[in-house]
mmCIF file of N, CA, C and O in Angstrom:
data_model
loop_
_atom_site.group_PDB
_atom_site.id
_atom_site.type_symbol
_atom_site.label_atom_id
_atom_site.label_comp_id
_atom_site.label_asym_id
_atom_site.label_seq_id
_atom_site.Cartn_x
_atom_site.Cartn_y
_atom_site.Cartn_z
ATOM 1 N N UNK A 288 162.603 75.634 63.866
ATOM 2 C CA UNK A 288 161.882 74.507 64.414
ATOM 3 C C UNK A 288 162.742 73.257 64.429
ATOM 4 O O UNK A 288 162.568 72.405 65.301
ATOM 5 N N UNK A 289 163.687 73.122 63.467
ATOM 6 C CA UNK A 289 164.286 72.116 63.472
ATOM 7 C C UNK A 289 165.434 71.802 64.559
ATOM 8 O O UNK A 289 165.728 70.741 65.109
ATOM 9 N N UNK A 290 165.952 73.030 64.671
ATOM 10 C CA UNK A 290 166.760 72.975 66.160
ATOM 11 C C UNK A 290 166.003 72.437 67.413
ATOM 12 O O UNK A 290 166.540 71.474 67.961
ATOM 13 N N UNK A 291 165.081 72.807 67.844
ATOM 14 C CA UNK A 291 164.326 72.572 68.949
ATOM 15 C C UNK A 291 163.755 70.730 68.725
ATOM 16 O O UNK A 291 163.280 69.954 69.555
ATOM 17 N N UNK A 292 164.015 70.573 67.487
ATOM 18 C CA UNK A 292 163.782 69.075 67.376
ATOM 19 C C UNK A 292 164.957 68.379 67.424
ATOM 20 O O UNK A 292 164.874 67.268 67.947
ATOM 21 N N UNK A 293 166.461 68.862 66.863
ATOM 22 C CA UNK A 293 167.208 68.250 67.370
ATOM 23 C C UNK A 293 167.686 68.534 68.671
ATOM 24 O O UNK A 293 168.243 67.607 69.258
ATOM 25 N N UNK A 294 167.597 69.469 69.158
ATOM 26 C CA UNK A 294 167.414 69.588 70.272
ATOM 27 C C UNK A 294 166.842 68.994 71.256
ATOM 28 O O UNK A 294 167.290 68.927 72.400
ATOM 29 N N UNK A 295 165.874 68.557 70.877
ATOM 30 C CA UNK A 295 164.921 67.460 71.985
ATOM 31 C C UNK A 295 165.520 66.272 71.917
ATOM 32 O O UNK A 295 165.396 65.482 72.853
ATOM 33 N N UNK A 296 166.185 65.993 70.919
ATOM 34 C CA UNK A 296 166.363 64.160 70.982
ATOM 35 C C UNK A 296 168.061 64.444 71.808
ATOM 36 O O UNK A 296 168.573 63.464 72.350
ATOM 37 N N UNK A 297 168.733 65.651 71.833
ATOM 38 C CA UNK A 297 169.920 65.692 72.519
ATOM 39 C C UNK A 297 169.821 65.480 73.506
ATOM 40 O O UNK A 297 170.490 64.596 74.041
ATOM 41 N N UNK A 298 168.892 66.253 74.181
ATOM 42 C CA UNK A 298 168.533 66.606 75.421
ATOM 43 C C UNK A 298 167.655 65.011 76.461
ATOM 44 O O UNK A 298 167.830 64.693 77.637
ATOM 45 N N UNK A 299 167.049 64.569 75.739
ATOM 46 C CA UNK A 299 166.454 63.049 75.517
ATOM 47 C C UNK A 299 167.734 62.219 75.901
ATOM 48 O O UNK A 299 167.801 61.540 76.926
ATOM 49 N N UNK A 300 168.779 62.347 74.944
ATOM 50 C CA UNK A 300 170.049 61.386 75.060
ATOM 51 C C UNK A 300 171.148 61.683 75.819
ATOM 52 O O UNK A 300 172.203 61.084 75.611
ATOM 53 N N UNK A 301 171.033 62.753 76.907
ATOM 54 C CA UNK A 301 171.506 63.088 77.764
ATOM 55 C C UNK A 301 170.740 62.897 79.317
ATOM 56 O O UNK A 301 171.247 62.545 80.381
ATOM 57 N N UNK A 302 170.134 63.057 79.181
ATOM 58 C CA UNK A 302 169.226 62.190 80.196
ATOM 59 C C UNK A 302 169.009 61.124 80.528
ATOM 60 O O UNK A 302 168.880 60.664 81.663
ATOM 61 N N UNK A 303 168.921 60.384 78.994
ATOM 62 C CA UNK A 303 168.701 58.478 78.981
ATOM 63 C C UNK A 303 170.657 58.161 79.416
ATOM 64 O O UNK A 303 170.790 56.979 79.735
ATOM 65 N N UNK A 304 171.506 58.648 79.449
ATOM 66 C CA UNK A 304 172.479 58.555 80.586
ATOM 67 C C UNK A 304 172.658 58.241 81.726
ATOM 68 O O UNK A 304 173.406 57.420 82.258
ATOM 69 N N UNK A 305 171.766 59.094 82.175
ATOM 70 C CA UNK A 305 171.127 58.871 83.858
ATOM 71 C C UNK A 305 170.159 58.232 84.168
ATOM 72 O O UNK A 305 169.798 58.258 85.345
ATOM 73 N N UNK A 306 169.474 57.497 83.245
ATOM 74 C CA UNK A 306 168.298 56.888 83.773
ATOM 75 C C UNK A 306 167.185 57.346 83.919
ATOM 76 O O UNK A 306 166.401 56.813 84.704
ATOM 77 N N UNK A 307 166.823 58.543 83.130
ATOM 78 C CA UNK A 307 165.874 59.284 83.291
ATOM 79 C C UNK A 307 164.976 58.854 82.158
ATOM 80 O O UNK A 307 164.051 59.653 82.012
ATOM 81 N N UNK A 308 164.955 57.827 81.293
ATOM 82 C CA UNK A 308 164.269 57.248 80.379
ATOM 83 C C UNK A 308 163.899 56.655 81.513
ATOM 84 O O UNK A 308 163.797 57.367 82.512
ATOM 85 N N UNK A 309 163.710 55.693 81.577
ATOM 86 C CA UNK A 309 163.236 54.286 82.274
ATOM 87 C C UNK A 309 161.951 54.815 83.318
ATOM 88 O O UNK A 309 160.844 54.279 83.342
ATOM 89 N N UNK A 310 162.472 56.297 84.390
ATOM 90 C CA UNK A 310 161.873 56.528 85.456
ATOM 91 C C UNK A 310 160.752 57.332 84.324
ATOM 92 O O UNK A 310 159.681 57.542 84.892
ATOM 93 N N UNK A 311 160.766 57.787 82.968
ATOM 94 C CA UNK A 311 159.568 58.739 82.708
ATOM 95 C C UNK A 311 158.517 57.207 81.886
ATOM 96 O O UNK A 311 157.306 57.257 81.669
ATOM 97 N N UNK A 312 159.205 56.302 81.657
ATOM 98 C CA UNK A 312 158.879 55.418 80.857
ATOM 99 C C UNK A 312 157.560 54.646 81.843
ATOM 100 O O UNK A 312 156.431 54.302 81.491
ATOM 101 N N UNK A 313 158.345 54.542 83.388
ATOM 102 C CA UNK A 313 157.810 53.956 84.191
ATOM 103 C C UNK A 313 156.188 54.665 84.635
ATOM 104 O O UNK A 313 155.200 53.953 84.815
ATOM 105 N N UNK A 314 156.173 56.172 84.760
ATOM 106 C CA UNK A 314 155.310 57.069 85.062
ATOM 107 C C UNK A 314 154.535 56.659 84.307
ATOM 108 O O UNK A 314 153.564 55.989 84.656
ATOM 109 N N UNK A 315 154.913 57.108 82.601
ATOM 110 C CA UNK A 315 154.057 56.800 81.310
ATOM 111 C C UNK A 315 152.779 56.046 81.420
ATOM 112 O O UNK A 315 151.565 56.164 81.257
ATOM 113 N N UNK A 316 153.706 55.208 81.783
ATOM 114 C CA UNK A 316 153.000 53.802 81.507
ATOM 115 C C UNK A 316 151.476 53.156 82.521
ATOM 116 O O UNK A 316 150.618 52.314 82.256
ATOM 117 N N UNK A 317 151.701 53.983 83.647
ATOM 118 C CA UNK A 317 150.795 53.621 84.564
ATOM 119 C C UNK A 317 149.324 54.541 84.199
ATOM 120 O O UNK A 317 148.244 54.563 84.789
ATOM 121 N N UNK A 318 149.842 55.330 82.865
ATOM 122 C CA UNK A 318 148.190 56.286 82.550
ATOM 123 C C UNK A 318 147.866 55.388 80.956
ATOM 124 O O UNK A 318 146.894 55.596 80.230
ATOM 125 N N UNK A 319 148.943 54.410 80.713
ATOM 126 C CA UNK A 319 148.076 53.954 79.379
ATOM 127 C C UNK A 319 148.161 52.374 79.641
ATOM 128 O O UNK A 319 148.635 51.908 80.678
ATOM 129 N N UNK A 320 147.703 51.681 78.697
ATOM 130 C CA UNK A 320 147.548 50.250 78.391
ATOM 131 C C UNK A 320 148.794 49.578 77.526
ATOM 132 O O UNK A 320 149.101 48.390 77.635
ATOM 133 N N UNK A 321 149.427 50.463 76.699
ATOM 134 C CA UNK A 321 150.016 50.471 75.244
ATOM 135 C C UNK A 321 151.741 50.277 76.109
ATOM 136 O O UNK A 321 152.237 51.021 76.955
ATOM 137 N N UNK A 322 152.277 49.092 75.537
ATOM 138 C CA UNK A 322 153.273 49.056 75.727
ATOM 139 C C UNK A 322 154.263 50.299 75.380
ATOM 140 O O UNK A 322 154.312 50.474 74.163
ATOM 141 N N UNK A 323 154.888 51.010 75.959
ATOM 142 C CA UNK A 323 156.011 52.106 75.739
ATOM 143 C C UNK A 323 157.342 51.573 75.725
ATOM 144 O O UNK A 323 157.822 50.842 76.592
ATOM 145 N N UNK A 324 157.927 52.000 74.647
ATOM 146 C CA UNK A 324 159.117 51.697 74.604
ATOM 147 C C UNK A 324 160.166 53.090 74.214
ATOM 148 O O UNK A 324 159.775 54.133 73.689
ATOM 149 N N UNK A 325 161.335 52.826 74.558
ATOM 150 C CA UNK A 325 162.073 54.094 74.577
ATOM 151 C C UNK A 325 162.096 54.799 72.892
ATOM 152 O O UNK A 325 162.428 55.973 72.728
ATOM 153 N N UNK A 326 161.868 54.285 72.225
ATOM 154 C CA UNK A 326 161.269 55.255 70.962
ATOM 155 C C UNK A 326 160.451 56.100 71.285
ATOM 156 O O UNK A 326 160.906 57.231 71.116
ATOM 157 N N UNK A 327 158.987 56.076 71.853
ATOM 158 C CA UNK A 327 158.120 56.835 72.865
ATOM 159 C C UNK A 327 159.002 57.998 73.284
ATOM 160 O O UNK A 327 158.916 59.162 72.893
ATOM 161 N N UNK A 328 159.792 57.522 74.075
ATOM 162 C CA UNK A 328 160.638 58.464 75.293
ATOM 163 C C UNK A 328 161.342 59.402 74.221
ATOM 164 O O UNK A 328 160.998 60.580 74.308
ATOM 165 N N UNK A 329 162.393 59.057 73.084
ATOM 166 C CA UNK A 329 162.700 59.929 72.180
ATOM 167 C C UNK A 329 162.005 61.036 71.480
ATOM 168 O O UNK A 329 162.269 62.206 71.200
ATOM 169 N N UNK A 330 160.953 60.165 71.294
ATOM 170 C CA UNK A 330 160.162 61.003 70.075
ATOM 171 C C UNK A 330 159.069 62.072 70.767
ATOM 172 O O UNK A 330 158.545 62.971 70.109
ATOM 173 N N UNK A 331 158.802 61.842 72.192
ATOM 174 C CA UNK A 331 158.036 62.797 73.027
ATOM 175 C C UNK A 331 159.051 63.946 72.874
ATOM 176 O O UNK A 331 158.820 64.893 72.123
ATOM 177 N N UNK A 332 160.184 63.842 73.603
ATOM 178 C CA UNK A 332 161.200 64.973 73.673
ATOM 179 C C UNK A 332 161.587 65.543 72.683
ATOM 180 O O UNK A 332 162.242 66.562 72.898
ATOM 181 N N UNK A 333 161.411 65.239 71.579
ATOM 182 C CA UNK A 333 161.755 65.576 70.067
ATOM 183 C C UNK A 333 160.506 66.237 69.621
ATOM 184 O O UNK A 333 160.481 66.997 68.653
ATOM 185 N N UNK A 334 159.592 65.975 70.254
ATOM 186 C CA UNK A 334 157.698 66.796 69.735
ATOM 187 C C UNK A 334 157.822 67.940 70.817
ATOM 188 O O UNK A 334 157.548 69.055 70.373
ATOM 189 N N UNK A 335 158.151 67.889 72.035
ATOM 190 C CA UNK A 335 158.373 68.976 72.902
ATOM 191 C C UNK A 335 159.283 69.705 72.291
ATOM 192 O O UNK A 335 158.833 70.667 71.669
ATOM 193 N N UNK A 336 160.598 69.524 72.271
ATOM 194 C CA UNK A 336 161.551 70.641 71.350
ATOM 195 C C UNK A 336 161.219 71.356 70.105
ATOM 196 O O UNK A 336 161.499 72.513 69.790
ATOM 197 N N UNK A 337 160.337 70.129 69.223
ATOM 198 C CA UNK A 337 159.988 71.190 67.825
ATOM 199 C C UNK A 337 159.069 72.081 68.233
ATOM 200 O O UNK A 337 159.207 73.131 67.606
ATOM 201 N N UNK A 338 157.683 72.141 69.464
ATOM 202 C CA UNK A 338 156.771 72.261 69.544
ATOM 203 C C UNK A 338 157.831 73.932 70.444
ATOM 204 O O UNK A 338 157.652 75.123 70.189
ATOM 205 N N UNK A 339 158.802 73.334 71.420
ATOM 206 C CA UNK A 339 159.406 74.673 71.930
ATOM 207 C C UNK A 339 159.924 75.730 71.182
ATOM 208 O O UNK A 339 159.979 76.927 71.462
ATOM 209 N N UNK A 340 160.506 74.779 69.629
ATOM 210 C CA UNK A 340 161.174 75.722 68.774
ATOM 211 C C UNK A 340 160.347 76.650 68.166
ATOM 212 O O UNK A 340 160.608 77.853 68.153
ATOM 213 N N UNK A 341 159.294 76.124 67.626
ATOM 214 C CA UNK A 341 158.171 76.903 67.051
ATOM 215 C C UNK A 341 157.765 78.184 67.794
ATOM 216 O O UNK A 341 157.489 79.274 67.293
ATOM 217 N N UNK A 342 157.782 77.858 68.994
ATOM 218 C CA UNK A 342 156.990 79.480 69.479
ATOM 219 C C UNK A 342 157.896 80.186 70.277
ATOM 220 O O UNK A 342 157.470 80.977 71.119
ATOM 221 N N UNK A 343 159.356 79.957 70.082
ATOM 222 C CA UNK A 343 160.334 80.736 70.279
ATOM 223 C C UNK A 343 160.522 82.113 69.914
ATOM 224 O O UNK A 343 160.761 83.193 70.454
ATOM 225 N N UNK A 344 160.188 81.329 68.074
ATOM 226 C CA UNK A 344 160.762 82.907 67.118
ATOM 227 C C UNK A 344 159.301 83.570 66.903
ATOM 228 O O UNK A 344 159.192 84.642 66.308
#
């Protein structure tokens, strides 16, 4: 599980490269009220990876 969590924040920080933070940040944001900030954006991709790692094995 822990791979798939560091895994997510790699995968997160390879993306936020390209700008692909900002454009999911932008989406985000238009379904809540709650300011998002790229911690959000990390820590989603880091709950998806542990959540991928888990039902791997």
């Amino acid at each position: 599980m822990l791979e798939g969590f560091i895994g997510g924040l790699i995968v997160a920080w390879l993306l936020s490269l390209f700008g692909v933070d900002h454009m999911v940040l932008e989406v985000c944001q238009t379904f809540t009220e709650v300011q998002l900030t790229t911690s959000f954006y990390y820590i989603g991709f880091a709950l998806i990876g542990l959540i991928g790692g888990a039902f791997k094995k």
